[in-house]
Amino acid sequence: TNNDNNNDSKLNSTIQHTNQAERTLGILILLTVPLSWGTYTPVVKYMYDVMDPSMPGFVFSAGYYLVAAFSLGVLSGSGSGSGDNSRRHHRREG
């Protein structure tokens, strides 16, 4: 039983470390939101000032959505492993 208690404490320590890492990653991702909102207008102004002839709005919007879709795909791919671990953990408890 002493060995079981030692294994349980190691498991709890690992889970706490994983939860802290996931929380930190989530906060860092949330901090990118004001960054992207704050840079959107200056980028649009720059693109229309530099481009001659100016880029059609449809093309700019399509490019913007492709960048957003790619970014979300990368972020969801990086977070999918942590979701699997949490599901496995809940099965152990239940």
CSV table of N, CA, C and O in Angstrom, one decimal:
chain,number,residue,atom,x,y,z
A,1,THR,N,0.8,-1.2,0.0
A,1,THR,CA,0.0,0.0,0.0
A,1,THR,C,0.9,1.3,0.0
A,1,THR,O,0.4,2.3,-0.5
A,2,ASN,N,2.1,1.2,0.6
A,2,ASN,CA,3.0,2.3,0.6
A,2,ASN,C,3.4,2.7,-0.8
A,2,ASN,O,3.5,3.8,-1.2
A,3,ASN,N,3.6,1.6,-1.6
A,3,ASN,CA,4.0,1.8,-3.0
A,3,ASN,C,2.9,2.5,-3.8
A,3,ASN,O,3.1,3.3,-4.7
A,4,ASP,N,1.6,2.0,-3.5
A,4,ASP,CA,0.4,2.6,-4.2
A,4,ASP,C,0.3,4.1,-3.8
A,4,ASP,O,0.0,4.9,-4.7
A,5,ASN,N,0.6,4.5,-2.6
A,5,ASN,CA,0.5,5.9,-2.2
A,5,ASN,C,1.6,6.7,-2.9
A,5,ASN,O,1.3,7.8,-3.3
A,6,ASN,N,2.7,6.1,-3.0
A,6,ASN,CA,3.8,6.8,-3.7
A,6,ASN,C,3.5,7.0,-5.2
A,6,ASN,O,3.7,8.1,-5.7
A,7,ASN,N,2.9,6.0,-5.8
A,7,ASN,CA,2.5,6.2,-7.2
A,7,ASN,C,1.4,7.2,-7.4
A,7,ASN,O,1.4,8.0,-8.3
A,8,ASP,N,0.4,7.2,-6.4
A,8,ASP,CA,-0.6,8.2,-6.5
A,8,ASP,C,-0.1,9.6,-6.3
A,8,ASP,O,-0.6,10.5,-7.0
A,9,SER,N,0.9,9.8,-5.4
A,9,SER,CA,1.4,11.2,-5.2
A,9,SER,C,2.2,11.6,-6.5
A,9,SER,O,2.1,12.8,-6.9
A,10,LYS,N,2.9,10.7,-7.1
A,10,LYS,CA,3.6,11.0,-8.4
A,10,LYS,C,2.6,11.4,-9.5
A,10,LYS,O,2.8,12.3,-10.2
A,11,LEU,N,1.5,10.6,-9.6
A,11,LEU,CA,0.5,10.9,-10.5
A,11,LEU,C,-0.2,12.3,-10.3
A,11,LEU,O,-0.4,13.0,-11.2
A,12,ASN,N,-0.5,12.6,-9.1
A,12,ASN,CA,-1.1,13.9,-8.7
A,12,ASN,C,-0.1,15.0,-9.0
A,12,ASN,O,-0.6,16.0,-9.5
A,13,SER,N,1.1,14.8,-8.8
A,13,SER,CA,2.1,15.8,-9.1
A,13,SER,C,2.2,16.1,-10.6
A,13,SER,O,2.3,17.2,-11.1
A,14,THR,N,2.2,15.0,-11.4
A,14,THR,CA,2.2,15.1,-12.8
A,14,THR,C,1.0,15.8,-13.4
A,14,THR,O,1.1,16.6,-14.2
A,15,ILE,N,-0.2,15.5,-12.8
A,15,ILE,CA,-1.4,16.1,-13.2
A,15,ILE,C,-1.4,17.6,-12.9
A,15,ILE,O,-1.8,18.4,-13.8
A,16,GLN,N,-0.9,17.9,-11.7
A,16,GLN,CA,-0.9,19.4,-11.4
A,16,GLN,C,0.1,20.1,-12.3
A,16,GLN,O,-0.2,21.2,-12.7
A,17,HIS,N,1.2,19.5,-12.6
A,17,HIS,CA,2.2,20.2,-13.5
A,17,HIS,C,1.5,20.3,-14.9
A,17,HIS,O,1.7,21.4,-15.5
A,18,THR,N,0.8,19.3,-15.4
A,18,THR,CA,0.2,19.4,-16.7
A,18,THR,C,-0.9,20.4,-16.7
A,18,THR,O,-1.0,21.2,-17.7
A,19,ASN,N,-1.7,20.5,-15.6
A,19,ASN,CA,-2.7,21.5,-15.6
A,19,ASN,C,-2.2,22.9,-15.6
A,19,ASN,O,-2.7,23.8,-16.2
A,20,GLN,N,-1.0,23.1,-14.9
A,20,GLN,CA,-0.4,24.5,-14.8
A,20,GLN,C,0.1,24.8,-16.2
A,20,GLN,O,0.0,25.9,-16.7
A,21,ALA,N,0.7,23.8,-16.9
A,21,ALA,CA,1.3,24.1,-18.3
A,21,ALA,C,0.1,24.4,-19.2
A,21,ALA,O,0.3,25.4,-20.1
A,22,GLU,N,-1.0,23.7,-19.1
A,22,GLU,CA,-2.1,24.0,-20.0
A,22,GLU,C,-2.7,25.4,-19.7
A,22,GLU,O,-3.1,26.1,-20.6
A,23,ARG,N,-2.8,25.8,-18.5
A,23,ARG,CA,-3.3,27.1,-18.1
A,23,ARG,C,-2.4,28.2,-18.6
A,23,ARG,O,-2.8,29.2,-19.2
A,24,THR,N,-1.1,28.0,-18.5
A,24,THR,CA,-0.1,29.0,-19.0
A,24,THR,C,-0.2,29.1,-20.5
A,24,THR,O,-0.3,30.2,-21.0
A,25,LEU,N,-0.3,28.0,-21.2
A,25,LEU,CA,-0.5,28.0,-22.7
A,25,LEU,C,-1.8,28.7,-23.0
A,25,LEU,O,-1.8,29.5,-24.0
A,26,GLY,N,-2.9,28.5,-22.3
A,26,GLY,CA,-4.1,29.1,-22.6
A,26,GLY,C,-4.1,30.6,-22.4
A,26,GLY,O,-4.6,31.4,-23.3
A,27,ILE,N,-3.4,31.1,-21.4
A,27,ILE,CA,-3.2,32.5,-21.2
A,27,ILE,C,-2.4,33.2,-22.3
A,27,ILE,O,-2.7,34.2,-22.8
A,28,LEU,N,-1.3,32.5,-22.7
A,28,LEU,CA,-0.5,33.0,-23.8
A,28,LEU,C,-1.3,33.1,-25.1
A,28,LEU,O,-1.1,34.1,-25.8
A,29,ILE,N,-2.1,32.1,-25.3
A,29,ILE,CA,-2.9,32.2,-26.5
A,29,ILE,C,-3.9,33.3,-26.5
A,29,ILE,O,-4.1,34.0,-27.4
A,30,LEU,N,-4.5,33.5,-25.3
A,30,LEU,CA,-5.5,34.6,-25.1
A,30,LEU,C,-4.8,36.0,-25.3
A,30,LEU,O,-5.4,36.9,-25.8
A,31,LEU,N,-3.6,36.1,-24.9
A,31,LEU,CA,-2.8,37.4,-25.1
A,31,LEU,C,-2.6,37.7,-26.6
A,31,LEU,O,-2.3,38.9,-26.9
A,32,THR,N,-2.7,36.7,-27.5
A,32,THR,CA,-2.5,37.0,-28.9
A,32,THR,C,-3.8,37.7,-29.5
A,32,THR,O,-3.7,38.3,-30.5
A,33,VAL,N,-4.9,37.6,-28.8
A,33,VAL,CA,-6.1,38.3,-29.3
A,33,VAL,C,-6.0,39.8,-29.4
A,33,VAL,O,-6.2,40.4,-30.5
A,34,PRO,N,-5.6,40.5,-28.3
A,34,PRO,CA,-5.4,41.9,-28.5
A,34,PRO,C,-4.3,42.3,-29.5
A,34,PRO,O,-4.4,43.3,-30.1
A,35,LEU,N,-3.3,41.4,-29.5
A,35,LEU,CA,-2.2,41.7,-30.5
A,35,LEU,C,-2.8,41.7,-31.9
A,35,LEU,O,-2.5,42.6,-32.7
A,36,SER,N,-3.6,40.7,-32.2
A,36,SER,CA,-4.1,40.6,-33.6
A,36,SER,C,-5.2,41.7,-33.9
A,36,SER,O,-5.2,42.2,-35.0
A,37,TRP,N,-6.0,42.0,-32.9
A,37,TRP,CA,-6.9,43.1,-33.1
A,37,TRP,C,-6.2,44.4,-33.3
A,37,TRP,O,-6.6,45.3,-34.1
A,38,GLY,N,-5.2,44.6,-32.5
A,38,GLY,CA,-4.4,45.9,-32.6
A,38,GLY,C,-3.6,46.1,-33.8
A,38,GLY,O,-3.3,47.2,-34.2
A,39,THR,N,-3.2,45.0,-34.5
A,39,THR,CA,-2.4,45.1,-35.7
A,39,THR,C,-3.2,45.1,-36.9
A,39,THR,O,-2.7,45.4,-38.0
A,40,TYR,N,-4.5,44.7,-36.9
A,40,TYR,CA,-5.3,44.6,-38.1
A,40,TYR,C,-5.4,45.9,-38.9
A,40,TYR,O,-5.1,45.9,-40.1
A,41,THR,N,-5.8,47.0,-38.2
A,41,THR,CA,-6.0,48.2,-39.0
A,41,THR,C,-4.7,48.8,-39.5
A,41,THR,O,-4.7,49.2,-40.7
A,42,PRO,N,-3.6,48.8,-38.8
A,42,PRO,CA,-2.4,49.3,-39.4
A,42,PRO,C,-1.9,48.4,-40.6
A,42,PRO,O,-1.4,49.0,-41.5
A,43,VAL,N,-2.1,47.1,-40.5
A,43,VAL,CA,-1.7,46.2,-41.6
A,43,VAL,C,-2.6,46.6,-42.8
A,43,VAL,O,-2.1,46.6,-44.0
A,44,VAL,N,-3.9,46.7,-42.6
A,44,VAL,CA,-4.8,47.1,-43.8
A,44,VAL,C,-4.3,48.4,-44.4
A,44,VAL,O,-4.2,48.5,-45.6
A,45,LYS,N,-4.1,49.4,-43.6
A,45,LYS,CA,-3.7,50.7,-44.1
A,45,LYS,C,-2.4,50.6,-44.9
A,45,LYS,O,-2.2,51.1,-46.0
A,46,TYR,N,-1.4,49.8,-44.3
A,46,TYR,CA,-0.1,49.6,-45.0
A,46,TYR,C,-0.3,48.9,-46.3
A,46,TYR,O,0.3,49.3,-47.3
A,47,MET,N,-1.1,47.9,-46.3
A,47,MET,CA,-1.3,47.1,-47.6
A,47,MET,C,-1.9,48.0,-48.7
A,47,MET,O,-1.5,47.9,-49.8
A,48,TYR,N,-2.9,48.8,-48.3
A,48,TYR,CA,-3.5,49.7,-49.3
A,48,TYR,C,-2.6,50.9,-49.7
A,48,TYR,O,-2.7,51.4,-50.8
A,49,ASP,N,-1.7,51.3,-48.8
A,49,ASP,CA,-0.8,52.4,-49.2
A,49,ASP,C,0.3,51.9,-50.1
A,49,ASP,O,0.8,52.6,-51.0
A,50,VAL,N,0.8,50.7,-49.8
A,50,VAL,CA,2.0,50.1,-50.5
A,50,VAL,C,1.6,49.6,-51.9
A,50,VAL,O,2.3,49.7,-52.9
A,51,MET,N,0.5,48.9,-51.9
A,51,MET,CA,0.0,48.2,-53.2
A,51,MET,C,-0.4,49.2,-54.2
A,51,MET,O,-1.2,50.1,-54.0
A,52,ASP,N,0.2,49.0,-55.4
A,52,ASP,CA,-0.2,49.8,-56.6
A,52,ASP,C,-0.4,48.9,-57.8
A,52,ASP,O,0.7,48.4,-58.3
A,53,PRO,N,-1.5,48.6,-58.3
A,53,PRO,CA,-2.8,49.1,-57.9
A,53,PRO,C,-3.2,48.4,-56.6
A,53,PRO,O,-2.7,47.3,-56.2
A,54,SER,N,-4.2,49.0,-55.9
A,54,SER,CA,-4.6,48.4,-54.6
A,54,SER,C,-5.2,47.0,-54.8
A,54,SER,O,-5.8,46.7,-55.8
A,55,MET,N,-5.1,46.3,-53.8
A,55,MET,CA,-5.6,44.9,-53.8
A,55,MET,C,-7.1,44.9,-53.6
A,55,MET,O,-7.6,45.7,-52.8
A,56,PRO,N,-7.8,44.1,-54.4
A,56,PRO,CA,-9.3,44.1,-54.2
A,56,PRO,C,-9.6,43.6,-52.8
A,56,PRO,O,-8.9,42.7,-52.3
A,57,GLY,N,-10.7,44.1,-52.3
A,57,GLY,CA,-11.1,43.7,-50.9
A,57,GLY,C,-11.4,42.3,-50.8
A,57,GLY,O,-11.0,41.7,-49.7
A,58,PHE,N,-11.9,41.6,-51.8
A,58,PHE,CA,-12.2,40.2,-51.7
A,58,PHE,C,-10.9,39.4,-51.6
A,58,PHE,O,-10.9,38.5,-50.8
A,59,VAL,N,-9.9,39.8,-52.3
A,59,VAL,CA,-8.6,39.0,-52.3
A,59,VAL,C,-8.0,39.2,-50.9
A,59,VAL,O,-7.5,38.3,-50.3
A,60,PHE,N,-8.0,40.4,-50.3
A,60,PHE,CA,-7.5,40.7,-49.0
A,60,PHE,C,-8.2,39.9,-48.0
A,60,PHE,O,-7.6,39.3,-47.1
A,61,SER,N,-9.6,39.9,-48.0
A,61,SER,CA,-10.4,39.1,-47.1
A,61,SER,C,-10.1,37.6,-47.2
A,61,SER,O,-10.0,37.0,-46.2
A,62,ALA,N,-10.0,37.1,-48.4
A,62,ALA,CA,-9.7,35.7,-48.6
A,62,ALA,C,-8.4,35.3,-47.9
A,62,ALA,O,-8.2,34.3,-47.3
A,63,GLY,N,-7.4,36.2,-48.2
A,63,GLY,CA,-6.1,36.0,-47.6
A,63,GLY,C,-6.1,36.0,-46.0
A,63,GLY,O,-5.5,35.2,-45.3
A,64,TYR,N,-6.9,37.0,-45.5
A,64,TYR,CA,-7.0,37.1,-44.1
A,64,TYR,C,-7.7,35.9,-43.5
A,64,TYR,O,-7.2,35.4,-42.4
A,65,TYR,N,-8.7,35.4,-44.1
A,65,TYR,CA,-9.4,34.2,-43.6
A,65,TYR,C,-8.5,32.9,-43.7
A,65,TYR,O,-8.5,32.0,-42.9
A,66,LEU,N,-7.7,32.8,-44.8
A,66,LEU,CA,-6.8,31.7,-44.9
A,66,LEU,C,-5.7,31.7,-43.7
A,66,LEU,O,-5.4,30.7,-43.2
A,67,VAL,N,-5.2,32.9,-43.4
A,67,VAL,CA,-4.3,33.0,-42.3
A,67,VAL,C,-4.9,32.6,-41.0
A,67,VAL,O,-4.4,31.9,-40.2
A,68,ALA,N,-6.2,33.1,-40.8
A,68,ALA,CA,-6.9,32.7,-39.6
A,68,ALA,C,-7.2,31.2,-39.5
A,68,ALA,O,-7.0,30.6,-38.4
A,69,ALA,N,-7.6,30.6,-40.6
A,69,ALA,CA,-7.9,29.2,-40.6
A,69,ALA,C,-6.6,28.4,-40.3
A,69,ALA,O,-6.6,27.4,-39.6
A,70,PHE,N,-5.5,28.8,-40.9
A,70,PHE,CA,-4.2,28.1,-40.7
A,70,PHE,C,-3.8,28.2,-39.2
A,70,PHE,O,-3.4,27.2,-38.6
A,71,SER,N,-3.9,29.4,-38.7
A,71,SER,CA,-3.6,29.6,-37.3
A,71,SER,C,-4.4,28.8,-36.3
A,71,SER,O,-3.9,28.2,-35.4
A,72,LEU,N,-5.7,28.8,-36.6
A,72,LEU,CA,-6.6,27.9,-35.7
A,72,LEU,C,-6.3,26.5,-35.9
A,72,LEU,O,-6.3,25.7,-34.9
A,73,GLY,N,-5.9,26.0,-37.1
A,73,GLY,CA,-5.6,24.6,-37.3
A,73,GLY,C,-4.3,24.3,-36.5
A,73,GLY,O,-4.3,23.2,-35.9
A,74,VAL,N,-3.3,25.1,-36.5
A,74,VAL,CA,-2.1,24.9,-35.8
A,74,VAL,C,-2.4,24.8,-34.3
A,74,VAL,O,-1.9,23.9,-33.6
A,75,LEU,N,-3.2,25.8,-33.8
A,75,LEU,CA,-3.5,25.8,-32.4
A,75,LEU,C,-4.3,24.7,-31.9
A,75,LEU,O,-4.1,24.1,-30.9
A,76,SER,N,-5.3,24.3,-32.7
A,76,SER,CA,-6.1,23.1,-32.3
A,76,SER,C,-5.3,21.8,-32.4
A,76,SER,O,-5.5,20.9,-31.6
A,77,GLY,N,-4.3,21.7,-33.3
A,77,GLY,CA,-3.5,20.6,-33.4
A,77,GLY,C,-2.6,20.5,-32.2
A,77,GLY,O,-2.3,19.4,-31.7
A,78,SER,N,-2.1,21.6,-31.7
A,78,SER,CA,-1.2,21.6,-30.6
A,78,SER,C,-1.9,21.3,-29.3
A,78,SER,O,-1.4,20.7,-28.4
A,79,GLY,N,-3.2,21.6,-29.2
A,79,GLY,CA,-4.0,21.3,-28.0
A,79,GLY,C,-4.6,20.0,-28.0
A,79,GLY,O,-5.2,19.6,-27.0
A,80,SER,N,-4.6,19.3,-29.1
A,80,SER,CA,-5.4,18.0,-29.2
A,80,SER,C,-4.7,16.9,-28.3
A,80,SER,O,-5.4,16.1,-27.7
A,81,GLY,N,-3.4,17.0,-28.1
A,81,GLY,CA,-2.8,16.0,-27.2
A,81,GLY,C,-3.2,16.2,-25.8
A,81,GLY,O,-3.4,15.2,-25.0
A,82,SER,N,-3.3,17.4,-25.3
A,82,SER,CA,-3.6,17.7,-23.9
A,82,SER,C,-5.0,17.2,-23.6
A,82,SER,O,-5.3,16.8,-22.5
A,83,GLY,N,-5.9,17.4,-24.6
A,83,GLY,CA,-7.3,16.9,-24.4
A,83,GLY,C,-7.4,15.4,-24.2
A,83,GLY,O,-8.2,14.9,-23.4
A,84,ASP,N,-6.6,14.7,-25.0
A,84,ASP,CA,-6.6,13.2,-24.8
A,84,ASP,C,-6.1,12.8,-23.4
A,84,ASP,O,-6.6,11.9,-22.8
A,85,ASN,N,-5.1,13.5,-22.9
A,85,ASN,CA,-4.6,13.2,-21.5
A,85,ASN,C,-5.7,13.4,-20.5
A,85,ASN,O,-5.8,12.6,-19.6
A,86,SER,N,-6.4,14.5,-20.6
A,86,SER,CA,-7.4,14.8,-19.6
A,86,SER,C,-8.6,13.8,-19.7
A,86,SER,O,-9.1,13.4,-18.7
A,87,ARG,N,-8.9,13.3,-20.9
A,87,ARG,CA,-9.9,12.3,-21.0
A,87,ARG,C,-9.5,11.0,-20.4
A,87,ARG,O,-10.2,10.3,-19.7
A,88,ARG,N,-8.2,10.6,-20.5
A,88,ARG,CA,-7.7,9.4,-19.9
A,88,ARG,C,-7.7,9.5,-18.4
A,88,ARG,O,-8.1,8.6,-17.7
A,89,HIS,N,-7.4,10.7,-17.9
A,89,HIS,CA,-7.4,10.9,-16.5
A,89,HIS,C,-8.8,10.7,-15.9
A,89,HIS,O,-8.9,10.1,-14.8
A,90,HIS,N,-9.8,11.2,-16.6
A,90,HIS,CA,-11.1,11.1,-16.0
A,90,HIS,C,-11.6,9.7,-16.1
A,90,HIS,O,-12.4,9.3,-15.2
A,91,ARG,N,-11.2,8.9,-17.0
A,91,ARG,CA,-11.6,7.5,-17.0
A,91,ARG,C,-11.0,6.7,-15.8
A,91,ARG,O,-11.6,5.9,-15.3
A,92,ARG,N,-9.8,7.1,-15.4
A,92,ARG,CA,-9.1,6.5,-14.3
A,92,ARG,C,-9.9,6.7,-13.0
A,92,ARG,O,-10.0,5.9,-12.2
A,93,GLU,N,-10.4,8.0,-12.9
A,93,GLU,CA,-11.1,8.3,-11.7
A,93,GLU,C,-12.4,7.6,-11.6
A,93,GLU,O,-12.9,7.2,-10.5
A,94,GLY,N,-13.1,7.5,-12.7
A,94,GLY,CA,-14.5,7.0,-12.7
A,94,GLY,C,-14.6,5.5,-12.6
A,94,GLY,O,-14.2,4.6,-12.0
